[in-house]
XYZ file of C-alpha atoms in Angstrom:
76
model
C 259.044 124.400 253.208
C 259.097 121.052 251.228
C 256.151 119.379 250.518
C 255.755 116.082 252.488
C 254.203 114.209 249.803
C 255.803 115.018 246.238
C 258.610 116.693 247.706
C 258.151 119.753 246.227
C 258.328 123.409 246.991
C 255.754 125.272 249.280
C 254.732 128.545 248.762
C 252.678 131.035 251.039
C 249.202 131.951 249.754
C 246.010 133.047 250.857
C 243.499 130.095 250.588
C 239.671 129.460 251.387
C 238.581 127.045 253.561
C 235.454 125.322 253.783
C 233.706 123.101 256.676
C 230.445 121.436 256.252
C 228.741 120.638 259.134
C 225.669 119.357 259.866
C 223.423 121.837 260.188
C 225.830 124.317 257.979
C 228.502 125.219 255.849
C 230.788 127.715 256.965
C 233.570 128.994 254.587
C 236.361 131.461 255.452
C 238.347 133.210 252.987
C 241.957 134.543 252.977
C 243.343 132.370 255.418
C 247.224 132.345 255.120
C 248.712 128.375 253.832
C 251.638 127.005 252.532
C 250.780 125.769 249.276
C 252.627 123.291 246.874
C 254.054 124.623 243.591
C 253.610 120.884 242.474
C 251.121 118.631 243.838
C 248.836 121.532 245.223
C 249.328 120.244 248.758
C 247.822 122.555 251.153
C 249.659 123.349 254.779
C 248.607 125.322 257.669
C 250.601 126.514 260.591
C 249.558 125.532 264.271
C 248.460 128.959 265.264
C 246.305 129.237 261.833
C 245.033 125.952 262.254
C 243.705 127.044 265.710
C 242.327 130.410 264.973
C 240.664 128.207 261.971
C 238.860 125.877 264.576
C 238.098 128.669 267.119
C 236.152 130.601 264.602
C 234.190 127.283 263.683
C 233.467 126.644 267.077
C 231.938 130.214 267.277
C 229.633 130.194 264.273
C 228.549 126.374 264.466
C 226.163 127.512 267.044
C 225.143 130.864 265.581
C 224.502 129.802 261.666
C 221.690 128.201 260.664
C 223.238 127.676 256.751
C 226.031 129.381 255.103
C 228.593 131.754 257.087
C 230.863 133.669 254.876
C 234.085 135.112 256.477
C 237.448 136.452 255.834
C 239.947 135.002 258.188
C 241.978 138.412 259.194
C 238.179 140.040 260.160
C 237.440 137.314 261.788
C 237.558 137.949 266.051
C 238.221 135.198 266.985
């Protein structure tokens, strides 16, 4: 994949991701990107990007502060 701002080359790599919300943070670790040898540019596919927001959805209503996950334990 080529990056869409620099133009450079992607590579895949596990990556954390954090949301901050407002009553918590929620941060989820390992979770498979496309990442830019160059500009650092960081890409997620569709399907990630959905499992991503369906295991926010889950613990936004369940964590009262900081939820630590790893994305391929996460059920979600």
């Amino acid at each position: 994949m080529t990056c869409f701002y620099c133009k450079g080359d992607t590579r895949q790599q596990a990556k954390t991701h954090a949301v901050t919300l407002e009553k918590c943070v929620i941060i989820v670790k390992n979770v498979p990107a496309d990442i830019c040898a160059q500009c650092g540019e960081v890409y997620f596919a569709d399907d990630v990007m959905q499992r991503l927001e369906d295991i926010v959805d889950r613990l936004e209503n369940i964590i009262k502060e900081v939820a630590i996950v790893d994305y391929a334990d996460s059920a979600a």
